[in-house]
Coordinates of C-alpha atoms and ligand atoms in Angstrom, one line a residue:
X20 CA -36.2 40.1 -7.4
X21 CA -37.9 37.9 -4.9
X22 CA -38.2 38.5 -1.2
X23 CA -34.9 39.6 0.4
X24 CA -34.9 37.0 3.1
X25 CA -32.1 36.7 5.6
X26 CA -30.9 33.5 3.9
X27 CA -30.8 35.3 0.5
X28 CA -28.9 38.2 2.0
X29 CA -26.4 36.0 3.7
X30 CA -25.8 33.8 0.7
X31 CA -25.2 37.0 -1.4
X32 CA -22.9 38.5 1.2
X33 CA -20.9 35.2 1.3
X34 CA -19.6 36.0 -2.2
X35 CA -19.4 32.3 -2.9
X36 CA -21.8 32.3 -5.8
X37 CA -20.6 35.3 -7.7
X38 CA -18.3 33.6 -10.2
X39 CA -19.2 32.4 -13.7
X40 CA -18.7 28.7 -13.3
X41 CA -21.7 26.3 -13.3
X42 CA -23.1 25.6 -9.8
X43 CA -24.1 22.1 -8.8
X44 CA -26.4 22.1 -5.8
X45 CA -26.6 18.9 -3.8
X46 CA -30.2 18.6 -2.8
X47 CA -31.8 16.1 -0.4
X48 CA -35.2 17.8 -0.5
X49 CA -34.9 19.0 3.1
X50 CA -35.4 22.6 4.1
X51 CA -31.8 23.7 3.9
X52 CA -31.0 22.3 0.5
X53 CA -34.4 23.4 -0.9
X54 CA -33.5 26.9 0.4
X55 CA -30.0 26.7 -1.1
X56 CA -31.3 25.7 -4.5
X57 CA -33.8 28.6 -4.6
X58 CA -31.2 31.0 -3.4
X59 CA -28.6 29.8 -6.0
X60 CA -31.1 30.2 -8.8
X61 CA -32.0 33.7 -7.6
X62 CA -28.4 34.8 -7.3
X63 CA -26.9 32.9 -10.3
X64 CA -29.8 32.5 -12.8
X65 CA -31.2 29.2 -13.7
X66 CA -28.8 28.7 -16.6
X67 CA -25.9 28.3 -14.3
X68 CA -27.5 26.0 -11.7
X69 CA -28.2 22.3 -11.8
X70 CA -29.2 19.8 -9.1
X71 CA -27.9 16.5 -8.0
X72 CA -30.1 14.3 -5.8
X73 CA -28.9 10.9 -4.5
X74 CA -31.5 8.4 -3.7
X75 CA -30.0 6.0 -1.2
X76 CA -33.1 3.9 -1.1
X77 CA -32.7 3.5 2.6
X78 CA -36.1 4.6 3.7
X79 CA -38.3 2.9 1.1
X80 CA -41.3 5.0 0.0
X81 CA -39.9 8.0 1.9
X82 CA -36.8 8.0 -0.2
X83 CA -38.9 8.0 -3.4
X84 CA -40.9 10.8 -2.0
X85 CA -37.7 12.8 -1.5
X86 CA -36.8 12.2 -5.1
X87 CA -40.2 13.2 -6.4
X88 CA -40.0 16.4 -4.3
X89 CA -36.6 17.2 -5.9
X90 CA -38.0 16.6 -9.4
X91 CA -41.0 18.9 -8.8
X92 CA -38.7 21.6 -7.2
X93 CA -36.2 21.4 -10.2
X94 CA -39.1 21.7 -12.6
X95 CA -40.6 24.7 -10.8
X96 CA -37.3 26.5 -10.7
X97 CA -36.5 25.5 -14.2
X98 CA -33.2 23.8 -13.5
X99 CA -31.7 20.5 -14.7
X100 CA -31.9 17.7 -12.2
X101 CA -29.8 14.5 -12.1
X102 CA -30.8 11.6 -9.8
X103 CA -28.3 9.0 -8.8
X104 CA -29.7 5.8 -7.3
X105 CA -27.3 4.1 -4.9
X106 CA -26.7 0.4 -4.9
X107 CA -27.7 -1.4 -1.7
X108 CA -25.7 0.0 1.2
X109 CA -23.6 -1.6 3.9
X110 CA -24.7 -2.7 7.3
X111 CA -22.1 -0.6 9.1
X112 CA -21.8 3.2 9.2
X113 CA -24.6 4.1 6.8
X114 CA -24.2 7.9 7.2
X115 CA -20.5 7.7 6.3
X116 CA -21.3 5.5 3.3
X117 CA -24.0 7.9 2.1
X118 CA -21.7 10.9 2.5
X119 CA -18.8 9.2 0.6
X120 CA -21.2 8.3 -2.2
X121 CA -22.8 11.8 -2.4
X122 CA -19.5 13.6 -2.4
X123 CA -17.9 11.0 -4.8
X124 CA -20.7 11.7 -7.3
X125 CA -20.4 15.5 -6.8
X126 CA -16.6 15.4 -7.1
X127 CA -16.8 13.5 -10.4
X128 CA -19.0 16.2 -11.8
X129 CA -16.9 19.0 -10.4
X130 CA -13.9 17.6 -12.2
X131 CA -15.7 16.9 -15.4
X132 CA -17.6 20.2 -15.7
X133 CA -15.6 22.5 -13.6
X134 CA -18.7 23.1 -11.5
X135 CA -18.8 24.7 -8.1
X136 CA -20.4 22.2 -5.8
X137 CA -22.7 23.9 -3.3
X138 CA -24.0 22.2 -0.2
X139 CA -26.7 23.4 2.2
X140 CA -24.9 23.4 5.6
X141 CA -26.1 26.0 7.9
X142 CA -24.9 27.8 11.1
X143 CA -27.0 25.3 13.0
X144 CA -25.1 22.4 11.3
X145 CA -21.9 24.2 12.1
X146 CA -22.7 24.3 15.8
X147 CA -23.7 20.7 15.8
X148 CA -20.6 19.6 13.9
X149 CA -18.3 21.4 16.3
X150 CA -20.0 20.0 19.4
X151 CA -20.0 16.5 18.0
X152 CA -16.3 16.7 17.1
X153 CA -15.5 18.1 20.5
X154 CA -17.0 14.9 22.0
X155 CA -15.7 12.5 19.4
X156 CA -12.2 13.6 18.5
X157 CA -9.4 14.7 20.7
X158 CA -7.9 17.2 18.3
X159 CA -7.7 21.0 17.9
X160 CA -8.7 20.8 14.3
X161 CA -11.9 19.2 15.2
X162 CA -13.0 22.4 16.8
X163 CA -12.5 24.6 13.7
X164 CA -15.7 23.6 12.1
X165 CA -16.6 23.5 8.5
X166 CA -15.2 26.1 6.1
X167 CA -17.5 28.2 3.9
X168 CA -15.1 27.5 1.0
X169 CA -13.2 24.3 1.4
X170 CA -12.5 20.8 0.4
X171 CA -13.9 21.3 -3.1
X172 CA -17.3 22.6 -2.1
X173 CA -18.9 25.8 -1.0
X174 CA -21.4 26.4 1.8
X175 CA -23.3 29.6 1.0
X176 CA -25.7 29.2 3.9
X177 CA -23.1 28.7 6.6
X178 CA -24.1 31.9 8.4
X179 CA -27.8 31.2 8.1
X180 CA -29.7 29.4 10.9
X181 CA -32.1 26.5 10.3
X182 CA -35.0 28.8 11.3
X183 CA -33.9 31.2 8.6
X184 CA -33.8 28.6 5.8
X185 CA -37.4 27.6 6.8
X186 CA -38.4 31.2 6.8
X187 CA -37.0 31.6 3.3
X188 CA -38.9 28.5 2.0
X189 CA -42.1 29.8 3.5
X190 CA -41.6 33.3 2.1
X191 CA -41.1 31.8 -1.3
X192 CA -44.0 29.3 -1.0
X193 CA -41.6 26.3 -1.2
X194 CA -42.3 23.1 0.7
X195 CA -39.7 20.7 1.9
X196 CA -39.3 17.2 3.1
X197 CA -38.8 16.2 6.7
X198 CA -36.3 13.3 7.1
X199 CA -37.8 10.8 9.5
X200 CA -34.2 10.0 10.6
X201 CA -34.1 13.4 12.2
X202 CA -36.8 12.4 14.5
X203 CA -35.1 9.3 15.9
X204 CA -32.1 9.3 18.2
X205 CA -30.3 6.7 16.1
X206 CA -27.6 9.1 14.9
X207 CA -25.1 10.9 17.1
X208 CA -25.7 14.1 15.1
X209 CA -29.4 14.0 15.7
X210 CA -28.8 13.5 19.4
X211 CA -26.6 16.6 19.5
X212 CA -29.4 18.5 17.8
X213 CA -32.2 17.2 19.9
X214 CA -30.6 16.9 23.3
X215 CA -27.3 18.6 23.6
X216 CA -28.0 22.0 21.9
X217 CA -31.2 22.6 23.9
X218 CA -29.4 21.8 27.1
X219 CA -26.6 24.3 26.2
X220 CA -29.2 26.9 25.4
X221 CA -30.7 26.4 28.8
X222 CA -27.2 27.1 30.2
X223 CA -26.9 30.2 28.1
X224 CA -29.3 31.5 25.5
X225 CA -26.5 32.4 23.1
X226 CA -24.8 29.0 23.4
X227 CA -25.1 28.2 19.7
X228 CA -23.8 31.5 18.5
X229 CA -21.0 31.4 21.1
X230 CA -19.9 28.0 19.9
X231 CA -19.7 29.3 16.3
X232 CA -17.9 32.5 17.4
X233 CA -15.4 30.5 19.3
X234 CA -14.7 28.4 16.3
X235 CA -14.2 31.5 14.2
X236 CA -11.6 32.7 16.7
X237 CA -9.8 29.4 16.7
X238 CA -9.7 29.4 12.9
X239 CA -8.1 32.9 12.9
X240 CA -5.6 31.7 15.5
X241 CA -4.9 28.6 13.4
X242 CA -3.3 30.8 10.8
X243 CA -0.7 31.9 13.4
X244 CA 0.1 28.3 14.3
X245 CA 0.3 27.4 10.6
X246 CA 2.9 30.2 10.2
X247 CA 4.9 28.8 13.1
X248 CA 4.9 25.3 11.6
X249 CA 6.1 26.7 8.3
X250 CA 9.0 28.4 10.1
X251 CA 10.0 25.1 11.5
X252 CA 9.9 23.4 8.2
X253 CA 11.7 26.2 6.5
X254 CA 10.6 25.3 3.0
X255 CA 11.3 21.5 3.4
X256 CA 8.8 18.7 3.3
X257 CA 10.6 16.8 6.0
X258 CA 12.1 17.6 9.4
X259 CA 15.2 16.7 11.3
X260 CA 14.2 14.3 14.1
X261 CA 16.4 16.3 16.5
X262 CA 14.6 19.5 15.7
X263 CA 11.3 17.8 16.2
X264 CA 12.4 16.5 19.6
X265 CA 13.6 19.9 20.8
X266 CA 10.3 21.6 20.0
X267 CA 7.5 22.0 22.5
X268 CA 5.4 18.8 22.0
X269 CA 2.4 20.8 21.0
X270 CA 4.3 22.4 18.1
X271 CA 6.0 19.1 17.2
X272 CA 2.6 17.5 16.9
X273 CA 1.4 20.3 14.5
X274 CA 4.5 19.7 12.4
X275 CA 3.6 16.0 12.1
X276 CA 0.0 16.9 11.2
X277 CA 1.1 19.3 8.6
X278 CA 3.5 16.8 7.0
X279 CA 0.9 14.0 7.1
X280 CA -1.8 16.2 5.6
X281 CA 0.4 17.2 2.7
X282 CA 1.3 13.6 2.1
X283 CA -2.3 12.4 2.2
X284 CA -3.7 15.4 0.3
X285 CA -6.4 15.8 2.9
X286 CA -6.6 16.1 6.7
X287 CA -5.1 12.9 8.1
X288 CA -6.5 12.0 11.4
X289 CA -4.7 11.0 14.6
X290 CA -1.2 11.7 13.5
X291 CA -0.2 14.1 16.2
X292 CA -0.8 11.3 18.8
X293 CA 2.1 9.3 17.3
X294 CA 4.7 11.8 18.2
X295 CA 6.2 9.9 21.1
X296 CA 6.5 6.7 19.1
X297 CA 8.1 8.5 16.2
X298 CA 10.6 10.2 18.5
X299 CA 11.4 6.9 20.1
X300 CA 12.0 5.3 16.7
X301 CA 14.2 8.3 15.7
X302 CA 16.2 8.1 18.8
X303 CA 17.3 4.5 18.0
X304 CA 19.1 5.8 14.9
X305 CA 19.0 3.9 11.7
X306 CA 16.1 3.8 9.2
X307 CA 12.6 3.2 10.5
X308 CA 9.0 3.4 9.3
X309 CA 5.7 3.7 11.0
X310 CA 2.2 3.7 9.6
X311 CA 0.7 6.7 11.3
X312 CA -2.9 6.2 10.1
X313 CA -5.1 7.3 7.3
X314 CA -2.9 5.6 4.8
X315 CA 0.2 7.7 5.7
X316 CA 3.6 6.3 6.5
X317 CA 6.2 8.2 8.4
X318 CA 9.8 7.3 7.4
X319 CA 13.0 8.1 9.2
X320 CA 16.2 8.1 7.3
X321 CA 19.5 9.8 8.0
X322 CA 18.0 11.6 11.0
X323 CA 15.2 13.2 9.0
X324 CA 11.5 12.4 9.2
X325 CA 9.2 12.5 6.1
X326 CA 5.8 11.2 5.3
X327 CA 4.3 9.5 2.3
X328 CA 1.1 7.8 1.4
X329 CA 0.6 4.1 1.1
X330 CA -1.0 3.9 -2.3
X331 CA -4.4 2.5 -1.5
X332 CA -7.8 4.1 -1.0
X333 CA -9.5 3.6 2.3
X334 CA -12.7 4.9 0.8
X335 CA -15.7 2.8 1.7
X336 CA -16.1 0.1 -0.8
X337 CA -19.4 -1.1 -2.2
X338 CA -20.1 -4.5 -0.5
X339 CA -19.4 -7.4 -2.7
X340 CA -22.3 -9.8 -3.0
X341 CA -22.4 -12.5 -0.4
X342 CA -25.2 -14.2 1.4
X343 CA -23.6 -15.1 4.7
X344 CA -24.8 -12.8 7.4
X345 CA -21.6 -13.3 9.4
X346 CA -19.7 -11.4 6.7
X347 CA -20.0 -7.7 7.5
X348 CA -18.7 -4.7 5.7
X349 CA -15.7 -5.0 3.4
X350 CA -12.6 -3.6 5.1
X351 CA -10.3 -4.1 2.1
X352 CA -11.6 -5.2 -1.3
X353 CA -10.0 -7.9 -3.3
X354 CA -8.6 -5.5 -5.9
X355 CA -7.2 -3.2 -3.3
X356 CA -5.5 -6.1 -1.6
X357 CA -3.9 -7.3 -4.8
X358 CA -2.7 -3.9 -5.7
X359 CA -1.1 -3.3 -2.3
X360 CA 0.4 -6.8 -2.2
X361 CA 2.1 -6.2 -5.5
X362 CA 3.4 -2.9 -4.2
X363 CA 4.8 -4.5 -1.1
X364 CA 6.5 -7.1 -3.1
X365 CA 8.1 -4.4 -5.2
X366 CA 9.4 -2.7 -2.0
X367 CA 10.8 -6.0 -0.7
X368 CA 12.4 -6.8 -4.0
X369 CA 14.0 -3.4 -4.0
X370 CA 15.3 -3.6 -0.5
X371 CA 16.8 -7.1 -0.8
X372 CA 18.2 -6.7 -4.3
X373 CA 21.8 -6.8 -3.3
X374 CA 21.6 -10.1 -1.4
X375 CA 23.7 -13.2 -2.5
X376 CA 21.7 -15.4 -4.8
X377 CA 23.1 -18.8 -3.9
X378 CA 20.7 -21.3 -2.2
X379 CA 20.6 -21.0 1.5
X380 CA 21.8 -17.4 1.4
X381 CA 19.0 -15.6 -0.3
X382 CA 16.0 -14.0 1.4
X383 CA 14.0 -16.3 3.6
X384 CA 10.3 -15.7 4.0
X385 CA 8.9 -17.1 7.2
X386 CA 5.2 -17.6 6.9
X387 CA 3.2 -17.8 10.1
X388 CA 0.6 -20.6 9.8
X389 CA -2.1 -20.6 8.9
X390 CA -3.4 -17.1 8.3
X391 CA -0.4 -15.7 6.4
X392 CA -0.3 -18.5 3.8
X393 CA -2.7 -16.7 1.5
X394 CA -1.0 -13.4 1.7
X395 CA 2.4 -15.0 1.5
X396 CA 1.7 -16.9 -1.7
X397 CA 0.4 -13.8 -3.5
X398 CA 3.3 -11.7 -2.2
X399 CA 5.9 -14.2 -3.2
X400 CA 4.6 -14.4 -6.8
X401 CA 5.5 -10.7 -7.2
X402 CA 8.9 -10.8 -5.5
X403 CA 11.5 -10.8 -8.3
X404 CA 14.7 -11.5 -6.3
X405 CA 15.7 -15.0 -5.3
X406 CA 13.6 -16.0 -2.3
X407 CA 13.0 -19.1 -0.2
X408 CA 10.1 -19.9 2.1
X409 CA 9.6 -21.8 5.4
X410 CA 6.8 -21.9 7.9
X411 CA 6.2 -21.8 11.6
X412 CA 3.0 -22.6 13.4
X413 CA 2.4 -21.0 16.8
X414 CA -0.5 -21.1 19.1
X415 CA -1.1 -18.4 21.7
X416 CA -2.9 -19.2 24.9
X417 CA -5.9 -17.0 25.2
X418 CA -9.5 -16.6 24.2
X419 CA -10.7 -16.9 20.7
X420 CA -10.3 -13.2 20.0
X421 CA -7.5 -12.2 22.4
X422 CA -4.0 -13.5 22.5
X423 CA -2.3 -13.7 25.8
X424 CA 1.3 -13.3 24.6
X425 CA 2.2 -16.8 25.9
X426 CA 3.1 -18.6 22.8
X427 CA 3.9 -22.2 22.0
X428 CA 5.6 -23.4 18.9
X429 CA 3.6 -26.1 17.2
X430 CA 5.8 -26.4 14.2
X431 CA 9.3 -25.0 14.0
X432 CA 11.3 -23.9 11.0
X433 CA 12.9 -26.7 8.9
X434 CA 16.0 -24.6 8.2
X435 CA 18.7 -22.9 10.3
X436 CA 18.5 -19.2 10.0
X437 CA 21.8 -18.2 11.5
X438 CA 23.5 -15.6 9.2
X439 CA 20.4 -15.4 7.0
X440 CA 18.2 -12.5 6.0
X441 CA 14.8 -13.4 7.4
X442 CA 11.5 -11.7 6.7
X443 CA 8.5 -12.8 8.9
X444 CA 5.3 -12.7 7.0
X445 CA 2.2 -12.3 9.1
X446 CA -1.5 -11.9 8.3
X447 CA -2.3 -9.4 11.0
X448 CA -0.7 -7.6 14.0
X449 CA -3.2 -7.2 16.7
X450 CA -1.9 -6.9 20.2
X451 CA 1.6 -7.6 18.7
X452 CA 2.3 -10.2 21.4
X453 CA 2.6 -13.1 18.9
X454 CA 5.0 -11.1 16.8
X455 CA 7.0 -9.9 19.8
X456 CA 7.5 -13.6 20.8
X457 CA 8.5 -14.6 17.2
X458 CA 11.0 -11.7 16.9
X459 CA 12.6 -12.7 20.2
X460 CA 12.7 -16.4 19.4
X461 CA 14.0 -16.0 15.9
X462 CA 16.3 -13.1 16.9
X463 CA 18.0 -15.4 19.4
X464 CA 19.1 -17.7 16.5
X465 CA 21.4 -14.9 15.1
X466 CA 19.9 -14.2 11.7
X467 CA 21.8 -11.6 9.7
X468 CA 18.7 -9.5 9.6
X469 CA 15.2 -10.0 10.8
X470 CA 12.2 -7.9 9.6
X471 CA 8.5 -8.1 9.6
X472 CA 6.0 -7.9 6.8
X473 CA 2.4 -7.8 8.0
X474 CA -0.6 -7.5 5.7
X475 CA -2.8 -5.8 8.3
X476 CA -2.4 -4.0 11.5
X477 CA -4.9 -2.8 14.2
X478 CA -2.9 0.0 15.9
X479 CA -5.8 0.6 18.4
X480 CA -5.2 -2.8 19.9
X481 CA -1.4 -2.7 20.2
X482 CA 0.0 -3.7 23.6
X483 CA 3.7 -3.7 22.8
X484 CA 5.8 -1.4 20.6
X485 CA 6.8 -3.2 17.4
X486 CA 8.5 -2.2 14.3
X487 CA 7.1 -3.8 11.2
X488 CA 9.1 -2.8 8.2
X489 CA 6.3 -3.5 5.7
X490 CA 2.6 -3.0 6.5
X491 CA -0.2 -3.4 4.0
X492 CA -3.1 -1.8 5.7
X493 CA -4.2 -0.3 8.9
X494 CA -7.7 -1.4 9.8
X495 CA -10.1 -0.3 12.5
X496 CA -10.5 -2.2 15.7
X497 CA -12.9 -4.8 14.2
X498 CA -12.5 -8.6 14.1
X499 CA -11.5 -9.3 10.5
X500 CA -12.1 -12.3 8.4
X501 CA -11.1 -13.4 4.9
X502 CA -7.9 -13.6 2.9
X503 CA -6.4 -16.0 5.4
X504 CA -8.1 -14.7 8.5
X505 CA -10.5 -17.0 10.1
X506 CA -13.3 -17.1 12.6
X507 CA -13.3 -20.6 14.1
X508 CA -11.4 -21.8 11.0
X509 CA -13.9 -20.5 8.5
X510 CA -13.8 -17.7 6.0
X511 CA -10.1 -17.9 5.2
X512 CA -11.0 -18.4 1.5
X513 CA -12.8 -15.0 1.0
X514 CA -10.8 -13.0 -1.6
X515 CA -11.3 -9.8 0.5
X516 CA -11.0 -8.8 4.1
X517 CA -14.3 -8.1 5.8
X518 CA -15.4 -7.4 9.4
X519 CA -17.1 -10.2 11.2
X520 CA -20.7 -9.0 11.5
X521 CA -21.8 -8.5 15.1
Ligands
IMP797 P1 -1.5 -10.7 18.4 O1 -0.6 -11.6 19.1 O2 -2.6 -10.1 19.3 O3 -0.9 -9.6 17.5 O4 -2.4 -11.6 17.4 C1 -2.0 -12.0 16.2 C2 -2.8 -13.2 15.7 O5 -4.1 -13.2 16.2 C3 -2.9 -13.1 14.2 O6 -1.8 -13.8 13.6 C4 -4.2 -13.8 13.9 O7 -4.1 -15.2 13.8 C5 -5.0 -13.5 15.1 N1 -5.9 -12.3 14.9 C6 -5.8 -11.1 15.4 N2 -6.8 -10.3 15.0 C7 -7.5 -11.0 14.2 C8 -8.7 -10.7 13.4 O8 -9.2 -9.6 13.4 N3 -9.2 -11.7 12.7 C9 -8.6 -13.0 12.6 N4 -7.5 -13.3 13.3 C10 -7.0 -12.3 14.1
MG798 MG1 -2.4 -16.1 12.7

């Protein structure tokens, strides 16, 4: 066998590559993944190992150089290589886009071939990840770090430092590619590597190792907390609101996170922070629903709280072709919009099924001009209970991008809504001030019921607590255009929702 480097010993000791399934190594051509590929071939034999390289084409000749390097490496090690060439990327978060693409491709192969997907994350990456998350995310889970075996991939080098992967490559006479992106301070991760870690090492020479050790301790303690949460749930996938309210808030938040994760099928972010809102909704009695983020909706019925997913993928979409530079990344694609609108129409049809069908007594949709017209007309086409429609136009005093909450009616309803079931259809809930005004105004006319159906919501911008019974999508705090949403009256006709490029 070849040199027993520290990297090889650690990968062997990890026990992650001992099975019989094929191993797919994701290789960028950098030192860590070059090391991983060599180690995998040594431990598993070349027959079991293949390589996937994704060429994002982001760095021109350098990207092609990386690809050529991987080709030469695969040939030297005698393993099969597959190269995926990415279509042109988005203007927004390029790293997230590249990651989603890489893991999407790997996941497809994992499913098809039953392959183990191996990635080259090292102990150095682990320390950087933990420090970055510590700064970027106010959650306990952020501090746990990456798992050696988790989320459909294995990380055989997670105990190996970056120096040791370089050592391994040198010992085996393997070269690697340096990513010029690592030299610039453009990415947060690179700044952690180049500025934060050295500063911490100056505070204490074992800083990096201590960060990793602390995460290991937290991971062990996480099992204890998981156990407590399971005791609260007692075999159920929902929880009594009263039980939740009586728990220490820290534990109640963990219960919410656990339910949301199970519903989403992956860690759902930011759910714990919605505890107070959910308890407030629960305290009102009656059924309620709240989108808690990451495509998960919390539902309260008969005093119990459960979570389910909204059936759409928030995965980054490939940009649709357009030539206008004002149109930024796609927030919700046309096909995803249509699928969700149909689903919302089904929910509405289901909920209003028992209403009288005579004219003037059936469900009344109130569209808010102008933005909601596009959503409303698509929505209405899929509602299969008797339904009527009317419109209101309101203007809110404020700047172009911020409403003030002082609202003026430009066009009122044509019909009287006293005693009727009314559903307000809105394009987007931003601060919530417009909707709050509408709910008060229409509510004072004594409808039999008054609910809200909003295509989009930006929870980060909310200024008032609002209960929207139907919500299509949560979007990030970006100014959105398309599918009814305008910027200075333009772009309403886009079939998708995009961010206004800044
Ligand atoms: P709110 O009163 O702040 O909730 O504002 C709601 C209204 O502001 C919506 O009906 C839209 O007309 C407009 N609005 C809020 N956010 C956006 C956006 O991102 N793009 C376009 N219009 C928006
Ligand atoms: Mg509007």
